[in-house]
Tab-separated table of C-alpha atoms in Angstrom:
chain	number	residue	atom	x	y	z
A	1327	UNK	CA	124.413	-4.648	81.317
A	1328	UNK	CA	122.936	-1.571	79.853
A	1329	UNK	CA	125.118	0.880	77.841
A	1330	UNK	CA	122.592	2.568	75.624
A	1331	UNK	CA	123.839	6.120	76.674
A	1332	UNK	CA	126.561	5.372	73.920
A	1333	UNK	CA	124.512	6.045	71.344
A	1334	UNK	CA	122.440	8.923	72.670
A	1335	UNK	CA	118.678	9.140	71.071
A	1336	UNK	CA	117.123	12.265	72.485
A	1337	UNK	CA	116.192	14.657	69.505
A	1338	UNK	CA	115.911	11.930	66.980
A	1339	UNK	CA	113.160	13.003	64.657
A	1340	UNK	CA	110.835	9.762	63.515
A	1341	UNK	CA	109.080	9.599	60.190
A	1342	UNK	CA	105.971	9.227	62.709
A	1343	UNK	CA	106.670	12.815	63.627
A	1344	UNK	CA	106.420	14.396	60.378
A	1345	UNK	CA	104.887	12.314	57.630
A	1346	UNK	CA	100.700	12.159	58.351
A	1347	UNK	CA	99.278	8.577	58.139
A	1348	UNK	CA	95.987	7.250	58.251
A	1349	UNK	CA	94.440	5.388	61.379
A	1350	UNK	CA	94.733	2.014	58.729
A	1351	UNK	CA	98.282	2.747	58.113
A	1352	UNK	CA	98.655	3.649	61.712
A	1353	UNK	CA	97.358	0.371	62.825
A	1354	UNK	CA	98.317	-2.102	60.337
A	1355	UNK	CA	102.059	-0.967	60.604
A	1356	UNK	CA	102.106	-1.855	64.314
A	1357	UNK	CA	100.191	-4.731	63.833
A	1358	UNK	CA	102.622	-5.657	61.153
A	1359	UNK	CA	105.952	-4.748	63.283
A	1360	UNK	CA	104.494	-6.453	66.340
A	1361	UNK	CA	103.146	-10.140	64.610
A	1362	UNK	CA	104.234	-10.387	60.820
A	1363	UNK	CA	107.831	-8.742	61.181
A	1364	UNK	CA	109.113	-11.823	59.759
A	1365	UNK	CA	107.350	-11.388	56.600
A	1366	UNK	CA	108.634	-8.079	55.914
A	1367	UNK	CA	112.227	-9.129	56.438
A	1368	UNK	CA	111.525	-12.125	53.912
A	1369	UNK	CA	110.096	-9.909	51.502
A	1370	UNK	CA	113.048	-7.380	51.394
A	1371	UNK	CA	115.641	-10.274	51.050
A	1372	UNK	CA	113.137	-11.524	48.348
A	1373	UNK	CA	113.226	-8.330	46.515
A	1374	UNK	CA	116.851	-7.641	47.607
A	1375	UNK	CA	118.048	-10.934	45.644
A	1376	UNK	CA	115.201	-9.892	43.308
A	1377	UNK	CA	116.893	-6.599	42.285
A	1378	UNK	CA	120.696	-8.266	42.233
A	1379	UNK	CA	119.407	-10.837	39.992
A	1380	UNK	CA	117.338	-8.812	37.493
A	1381	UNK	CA	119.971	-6.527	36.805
A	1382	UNK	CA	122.597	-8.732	36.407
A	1383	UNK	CA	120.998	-11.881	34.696
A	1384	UNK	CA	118.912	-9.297	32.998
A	1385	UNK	CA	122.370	-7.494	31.189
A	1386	UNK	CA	123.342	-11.033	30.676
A	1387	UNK	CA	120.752	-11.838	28.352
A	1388	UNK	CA	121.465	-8.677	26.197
A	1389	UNK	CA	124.647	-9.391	26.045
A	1390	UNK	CA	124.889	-13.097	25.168
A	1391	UNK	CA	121.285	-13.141	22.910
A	1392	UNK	CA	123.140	-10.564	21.383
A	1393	UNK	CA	125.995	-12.384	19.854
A	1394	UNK	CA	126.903	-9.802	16.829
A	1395	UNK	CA	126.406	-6.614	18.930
A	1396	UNK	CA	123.948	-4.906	16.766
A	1397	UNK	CA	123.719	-2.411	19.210
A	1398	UNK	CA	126.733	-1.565	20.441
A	1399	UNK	CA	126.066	-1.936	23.976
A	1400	UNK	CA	126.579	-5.219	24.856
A	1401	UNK	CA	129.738	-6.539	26.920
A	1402	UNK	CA	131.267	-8.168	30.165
A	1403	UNK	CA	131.788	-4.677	31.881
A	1404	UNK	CA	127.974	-4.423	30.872
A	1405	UNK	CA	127.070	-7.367	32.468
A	1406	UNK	CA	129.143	-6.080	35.291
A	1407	UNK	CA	127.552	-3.323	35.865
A	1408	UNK	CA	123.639	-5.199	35.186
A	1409	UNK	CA	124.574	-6.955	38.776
A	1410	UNK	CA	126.613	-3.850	40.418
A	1411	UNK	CA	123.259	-1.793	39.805
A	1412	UNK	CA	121.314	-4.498	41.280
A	1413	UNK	CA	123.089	-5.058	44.478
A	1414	UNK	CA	122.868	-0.875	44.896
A	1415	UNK	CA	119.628	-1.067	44.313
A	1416	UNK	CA	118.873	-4.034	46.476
A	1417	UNK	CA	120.827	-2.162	49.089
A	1418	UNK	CA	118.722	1.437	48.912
A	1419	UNK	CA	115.158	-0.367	48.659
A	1420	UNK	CA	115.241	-2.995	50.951
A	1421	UNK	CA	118.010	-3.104	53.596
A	1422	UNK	CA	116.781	-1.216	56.062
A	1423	UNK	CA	114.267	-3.929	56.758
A	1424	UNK	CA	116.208	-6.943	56.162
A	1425	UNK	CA	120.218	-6.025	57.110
A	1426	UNK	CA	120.730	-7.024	53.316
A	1427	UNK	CA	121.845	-9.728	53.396
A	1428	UNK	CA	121.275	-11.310	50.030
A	1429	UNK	CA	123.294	-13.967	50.349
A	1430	UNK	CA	122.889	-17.312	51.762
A	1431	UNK	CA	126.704	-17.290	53.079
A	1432	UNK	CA	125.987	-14.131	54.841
A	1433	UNK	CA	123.239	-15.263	56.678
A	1434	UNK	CA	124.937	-18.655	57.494
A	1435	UNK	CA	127.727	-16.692	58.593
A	1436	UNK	CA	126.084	-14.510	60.788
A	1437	UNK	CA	124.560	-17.717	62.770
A	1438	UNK	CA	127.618	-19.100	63.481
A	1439	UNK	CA	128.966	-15.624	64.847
A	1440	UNK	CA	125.970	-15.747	67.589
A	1441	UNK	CA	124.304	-12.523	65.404
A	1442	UNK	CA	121.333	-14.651	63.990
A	1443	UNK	CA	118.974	-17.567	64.748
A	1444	UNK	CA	119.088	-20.646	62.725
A	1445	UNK	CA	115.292	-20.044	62.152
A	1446	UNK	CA	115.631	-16.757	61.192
A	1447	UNK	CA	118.542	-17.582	58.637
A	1448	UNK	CA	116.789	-20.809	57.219
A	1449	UNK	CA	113.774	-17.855	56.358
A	1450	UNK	CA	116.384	-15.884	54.467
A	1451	UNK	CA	117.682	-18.481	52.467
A	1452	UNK	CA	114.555	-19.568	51.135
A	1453	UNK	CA	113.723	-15.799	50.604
A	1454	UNK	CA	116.916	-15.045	48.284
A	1455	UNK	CA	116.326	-18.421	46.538
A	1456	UNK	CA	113.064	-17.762	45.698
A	1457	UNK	CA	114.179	-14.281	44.473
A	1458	UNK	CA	116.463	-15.672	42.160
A	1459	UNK	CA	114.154	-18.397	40.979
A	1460	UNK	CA	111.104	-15.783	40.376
A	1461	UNK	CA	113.598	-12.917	38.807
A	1462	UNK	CA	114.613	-15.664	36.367
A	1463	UNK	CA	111.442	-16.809	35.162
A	1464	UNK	CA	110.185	-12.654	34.614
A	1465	UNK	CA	113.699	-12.200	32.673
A	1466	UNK	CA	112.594	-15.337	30.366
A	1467	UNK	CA	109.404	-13.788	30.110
A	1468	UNK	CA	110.604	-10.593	28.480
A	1469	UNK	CA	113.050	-12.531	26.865
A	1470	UNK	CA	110.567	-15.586	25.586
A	1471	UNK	CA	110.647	-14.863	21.886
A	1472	UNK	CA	114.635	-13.957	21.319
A	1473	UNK	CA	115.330	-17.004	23.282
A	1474	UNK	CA	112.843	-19.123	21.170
A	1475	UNK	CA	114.468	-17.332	17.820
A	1476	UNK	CA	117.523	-18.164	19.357
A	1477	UNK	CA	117.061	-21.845	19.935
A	1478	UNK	CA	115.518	-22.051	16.571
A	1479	UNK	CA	118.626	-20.994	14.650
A	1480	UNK	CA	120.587	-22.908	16.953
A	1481	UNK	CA	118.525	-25.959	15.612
A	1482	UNK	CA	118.769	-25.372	12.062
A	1483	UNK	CA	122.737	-25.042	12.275
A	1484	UNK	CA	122.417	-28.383	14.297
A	1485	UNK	CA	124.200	-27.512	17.139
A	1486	UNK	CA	121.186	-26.649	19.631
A	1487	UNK	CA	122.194	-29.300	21.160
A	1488	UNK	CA	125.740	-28.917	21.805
A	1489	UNK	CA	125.393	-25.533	22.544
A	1490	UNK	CA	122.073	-25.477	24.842
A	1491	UNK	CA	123.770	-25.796	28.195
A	1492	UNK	CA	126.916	-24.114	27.797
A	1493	UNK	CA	127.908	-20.775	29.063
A	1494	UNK	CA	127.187	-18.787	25.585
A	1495	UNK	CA	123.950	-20.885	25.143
A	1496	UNK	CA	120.271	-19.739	25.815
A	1497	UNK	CA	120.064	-21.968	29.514
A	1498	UNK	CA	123.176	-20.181	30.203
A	1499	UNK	CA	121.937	-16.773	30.383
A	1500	UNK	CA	120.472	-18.193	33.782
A	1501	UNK	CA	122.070	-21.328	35.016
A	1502	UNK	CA	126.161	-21.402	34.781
A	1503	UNK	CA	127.510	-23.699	32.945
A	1504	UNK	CA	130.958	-24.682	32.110
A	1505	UNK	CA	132.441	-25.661	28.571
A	1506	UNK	CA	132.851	-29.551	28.335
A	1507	UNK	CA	136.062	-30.509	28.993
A	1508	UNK	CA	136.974	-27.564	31.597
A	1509	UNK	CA	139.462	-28.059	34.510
A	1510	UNK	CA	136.812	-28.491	37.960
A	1511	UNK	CA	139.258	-27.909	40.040
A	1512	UNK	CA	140.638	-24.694	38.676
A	1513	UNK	CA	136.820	-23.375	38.593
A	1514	UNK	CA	136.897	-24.615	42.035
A	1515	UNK	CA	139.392	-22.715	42.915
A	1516	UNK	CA	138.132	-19.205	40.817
A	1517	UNK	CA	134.915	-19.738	42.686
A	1518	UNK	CA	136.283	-20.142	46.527
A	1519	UNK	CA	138.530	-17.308	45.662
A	1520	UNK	CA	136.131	-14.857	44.311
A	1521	UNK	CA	134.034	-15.698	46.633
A	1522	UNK	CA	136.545	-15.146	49.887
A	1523	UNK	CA	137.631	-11.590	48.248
A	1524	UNK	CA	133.700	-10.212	48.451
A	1525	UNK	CA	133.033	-11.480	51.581
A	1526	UNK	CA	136.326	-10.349	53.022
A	1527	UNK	CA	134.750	-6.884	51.341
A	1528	UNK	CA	131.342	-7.282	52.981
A	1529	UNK	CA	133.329	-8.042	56.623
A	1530	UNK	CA	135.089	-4.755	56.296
A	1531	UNK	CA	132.513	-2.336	55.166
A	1532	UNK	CA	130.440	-4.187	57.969
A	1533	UNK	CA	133.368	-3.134	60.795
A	1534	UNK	CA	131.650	0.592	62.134
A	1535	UNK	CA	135.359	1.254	63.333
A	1536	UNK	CA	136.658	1.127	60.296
A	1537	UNK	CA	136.962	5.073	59.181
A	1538	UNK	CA	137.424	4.546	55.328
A	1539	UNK	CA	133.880	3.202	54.972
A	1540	UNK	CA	130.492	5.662	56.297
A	1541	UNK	CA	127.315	3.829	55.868
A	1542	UNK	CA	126.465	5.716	53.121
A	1543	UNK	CA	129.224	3.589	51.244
A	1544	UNK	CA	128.379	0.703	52.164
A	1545	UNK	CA	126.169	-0.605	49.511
A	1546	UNK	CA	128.522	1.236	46.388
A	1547	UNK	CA	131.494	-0.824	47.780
A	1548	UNK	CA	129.553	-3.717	47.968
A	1549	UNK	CA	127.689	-3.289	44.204
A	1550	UNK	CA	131.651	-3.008	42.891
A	1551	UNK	CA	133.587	-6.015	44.606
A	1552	UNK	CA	130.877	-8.030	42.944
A	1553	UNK	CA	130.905	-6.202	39.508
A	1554	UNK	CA	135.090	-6.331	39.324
A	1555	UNK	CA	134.644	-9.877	39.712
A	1556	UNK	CA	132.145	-10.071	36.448
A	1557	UNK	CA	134.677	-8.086	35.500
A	1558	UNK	CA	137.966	-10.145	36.160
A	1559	UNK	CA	136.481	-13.835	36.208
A	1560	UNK	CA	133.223	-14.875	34.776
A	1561	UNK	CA	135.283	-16.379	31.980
A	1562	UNK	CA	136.513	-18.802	33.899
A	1563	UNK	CA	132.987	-19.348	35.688
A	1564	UNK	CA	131.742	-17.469	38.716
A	1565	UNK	CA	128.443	-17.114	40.693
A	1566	UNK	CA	129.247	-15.379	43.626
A	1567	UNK	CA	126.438	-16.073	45.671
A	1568	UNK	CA	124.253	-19.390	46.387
A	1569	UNK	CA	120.957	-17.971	45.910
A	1570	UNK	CA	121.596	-16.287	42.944
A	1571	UNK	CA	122.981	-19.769	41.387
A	1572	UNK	CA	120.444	-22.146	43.245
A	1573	UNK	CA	117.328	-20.003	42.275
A	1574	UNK	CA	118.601	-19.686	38.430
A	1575	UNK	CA	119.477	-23.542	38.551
A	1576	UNK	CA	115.799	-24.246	39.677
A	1577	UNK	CA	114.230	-21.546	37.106
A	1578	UNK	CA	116.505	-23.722	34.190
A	1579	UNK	CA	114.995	-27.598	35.192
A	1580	UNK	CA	111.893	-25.541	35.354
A	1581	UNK	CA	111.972	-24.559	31.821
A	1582	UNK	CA	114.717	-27.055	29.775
A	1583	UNK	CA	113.796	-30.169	32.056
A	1584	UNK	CA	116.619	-32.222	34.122
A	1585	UNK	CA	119.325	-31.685	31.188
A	1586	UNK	CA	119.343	-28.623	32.450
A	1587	UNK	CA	121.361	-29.798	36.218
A	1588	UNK	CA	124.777	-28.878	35.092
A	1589	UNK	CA	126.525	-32.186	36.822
A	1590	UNK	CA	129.366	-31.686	38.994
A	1591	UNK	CA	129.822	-27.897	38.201
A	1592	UNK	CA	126.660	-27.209	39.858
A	1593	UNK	CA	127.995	-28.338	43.210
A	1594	UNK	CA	130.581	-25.794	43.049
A	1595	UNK	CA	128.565	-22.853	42.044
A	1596	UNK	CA	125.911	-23.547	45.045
A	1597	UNK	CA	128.082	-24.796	47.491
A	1598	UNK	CA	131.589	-22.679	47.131
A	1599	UNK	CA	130.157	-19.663	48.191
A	1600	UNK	CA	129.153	-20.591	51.724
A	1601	UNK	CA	132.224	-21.831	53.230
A	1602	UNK	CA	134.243	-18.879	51.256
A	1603	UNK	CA	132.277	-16.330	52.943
A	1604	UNK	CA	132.237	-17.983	56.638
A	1605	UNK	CA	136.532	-18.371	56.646
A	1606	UNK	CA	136.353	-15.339	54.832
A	1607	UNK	CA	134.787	-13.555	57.885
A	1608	UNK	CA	136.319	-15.722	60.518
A	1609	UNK	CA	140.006	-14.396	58.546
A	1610	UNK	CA	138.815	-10.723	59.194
A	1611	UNK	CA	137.603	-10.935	62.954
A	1612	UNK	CA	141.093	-13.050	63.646
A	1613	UNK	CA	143.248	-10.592	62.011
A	1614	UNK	CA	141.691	-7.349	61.039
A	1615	UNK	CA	139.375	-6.627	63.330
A	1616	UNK	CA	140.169	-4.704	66.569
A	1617	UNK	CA	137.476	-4.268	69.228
A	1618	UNK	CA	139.647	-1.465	71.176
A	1619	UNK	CA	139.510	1.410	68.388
A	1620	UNK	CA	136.515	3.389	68.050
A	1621	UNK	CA	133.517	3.326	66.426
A	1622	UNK	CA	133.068	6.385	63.644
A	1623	UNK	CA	131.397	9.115	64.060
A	1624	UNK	CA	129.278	8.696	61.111
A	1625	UNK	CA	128.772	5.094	62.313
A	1626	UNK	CA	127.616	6.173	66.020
A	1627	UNK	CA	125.064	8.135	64.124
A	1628	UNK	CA	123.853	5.462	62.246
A	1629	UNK	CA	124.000	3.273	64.996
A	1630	UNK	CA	122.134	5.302	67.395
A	1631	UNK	CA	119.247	5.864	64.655
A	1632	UNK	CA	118.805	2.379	64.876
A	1633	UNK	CA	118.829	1.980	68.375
A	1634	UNK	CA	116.215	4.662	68.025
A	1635	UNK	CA	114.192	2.888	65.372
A	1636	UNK	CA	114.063	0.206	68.041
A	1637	UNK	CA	113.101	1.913	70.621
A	1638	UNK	CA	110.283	3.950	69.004
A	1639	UNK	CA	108.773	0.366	67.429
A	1640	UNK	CA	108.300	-0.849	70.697
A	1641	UNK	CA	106.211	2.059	71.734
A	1642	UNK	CA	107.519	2.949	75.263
A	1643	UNK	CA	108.044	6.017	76.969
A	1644	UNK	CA	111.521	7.554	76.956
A	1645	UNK	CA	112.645	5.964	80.030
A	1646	UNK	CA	111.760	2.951	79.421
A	1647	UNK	CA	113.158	2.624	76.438
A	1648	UNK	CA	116.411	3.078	77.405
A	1649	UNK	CA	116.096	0.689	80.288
A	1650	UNK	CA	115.058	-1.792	77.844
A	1651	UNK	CA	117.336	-1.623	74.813
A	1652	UNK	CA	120.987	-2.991	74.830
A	1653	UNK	CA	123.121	-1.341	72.309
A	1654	UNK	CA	125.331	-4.913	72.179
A	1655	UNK	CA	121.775	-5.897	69.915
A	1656	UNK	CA	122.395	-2.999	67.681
A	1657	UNK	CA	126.408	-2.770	67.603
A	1658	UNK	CA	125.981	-6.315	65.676
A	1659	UNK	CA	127.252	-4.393	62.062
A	1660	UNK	CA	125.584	-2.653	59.209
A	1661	UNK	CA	124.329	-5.746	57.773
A	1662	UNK	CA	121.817	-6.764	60.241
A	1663	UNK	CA	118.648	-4.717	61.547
A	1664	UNK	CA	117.638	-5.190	65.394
């Protein structure tokens, strides 16, 4: 059944319509849409893990290669913010092609809720690892000779390494690592719980009847419910997303060698996330959400630019179009393109 008329279209100005392209860009953009659409969405969860990472791991290098604060500027809330600006900017630059997902419990999440294929999750998830992993080894880059300076006075106090893997050593900056001795099921329990809170955040923001949230909001709300937990809980040890822990894992056994694994711990930091974020948004449809209210203003807007986005890619004539689209495919939440 067709209800497309919901989300009305006519007078929706295109990009197409205003900005002048060349007959290359013309045709390798439809070529592109049409055959290698795929690739595009891969790329922007690639660059949207990319961004998330680089800011955050990036403010986490100041900050612990930094251990006297010379400057002044390093801290937690810094390192807060390092991954609050990367999530916004992961958000602005890339999630209008992906849905922004960034996050491997997301996507898992979204198959399970009939919004996704398998195939086209499994395509995510190595996309946000590989962001991670290739974010990592540019941040070691920059960072190559503090970290070697690092290690080296680590060495000559003798306690390279005790210190090595450990959350305020130089692997640590990437991979997370708990201090010997710490309580695995209280980390456990920080993780899953962390981990529930964002995605219970991500569910809501994601609901277009809920009128608190417009789209425009979307991505600030998100960038802060992971920055407040930097904020509240890294101490105890949290990753908050798969990819970001699985690709900074892979970056560390790249570079430090198998001693770099992290044991038991690194179950919990790859693993917690997923099921976390799946009850968390199985919690929110069975209790918050309520398909009789109605869907905002400002998110009938959004969705019916979408719908017209669709529409306009598939190069039919008005009509047609609206024959041929089904706004159930684009009422499936902010987080996921058509």
């Amino acid at each position: 059944m067709t209800r497309s008329h919901l989300f009305p279209t006519e007078g929706l100005v295109h990009l197409a319509d205003i900005k002048p392209r060349s007959n290359i860009q013309v045709l390798w953009e439809r070529r592109r849409r049409r055959h290698a659409h795929w690739f595009s969405e891969c790329a922007a969860e690639f660059f949207g893990v990319f961004f998330f990472v680089f800011g955050g791991v990036g403010s986490a290098a100041s900050y612990h290669l930094n251990p006297t604060n010379t400057e002044g500027l390093s801290s937690v809330f810094q390192v807060g913010m390092g991954y609050a600006m990367g999530v916004l900017f992961a958000f602005v630059v890339t999630a209008q092609t992906s849905g922004g997902h960034f996050n491997p419990g997301v996507s898992i999440a979204f198959v399970l809720m009939k919004r996704m294929s398998a195939r086209k999750a499994l395509r995510y998830i190595v996309a946000q690892v590989l962001g991670a992993y290739v974010a990592c080894l540019l941040i070691y880059a920059q960072y190559r000779d503090v970290i070697k300076e690092t290690e080296q006075a680590l060495a000559a106090a003798g306690t390279l390494d005790s210190v090595l893997f450990t959350p305020s050593g130089p692997a640590g900056v990437f991979a997370i690592y708990v201090a010997p001795g710490t309580n695995l099921g209280q980390v456990f329990l920080n993780e899953f719980v962390c981990d529930f809170m964002i995605g219970l955040v991500i569910w809501a923001v994601d609901d277009p009847t809920n009128f608190t949230v417009s789209p425009l909001a979307v991505p600030w709300l998100i960038a802060f419910v992971y920055a407040l937990m930097v904020w509240s809980y890294s101490r105890v040890g949290v990753a908050t997303n798969s990819a970001r822990d699985v690709g900074a894992r892979l970056m560390a056994l790249t570079v430090w060698g198998l001693d770099a694994g992290g044991g038991p711990y690194a179950a919990i930091t790859a693993l917690t996330n997923i099921p976390a974020t799946i009850l968390a948004a199985v919690f929110y449809e069975a209790v918050f959400a309520d398909y009789n209210r109605t869907v905002t203003p400002a998110n009938a807007d959004f969705l019916a630019a979408r719908l017209a986005h669709e529409q306009h890619s598939q190069g039919l004539p008005t009509a047609d179009r609206i024959a041929s689209a089904s706004t159930e495919k684009v009422v499936e939440g902010t987080l996921e393109q058509v």
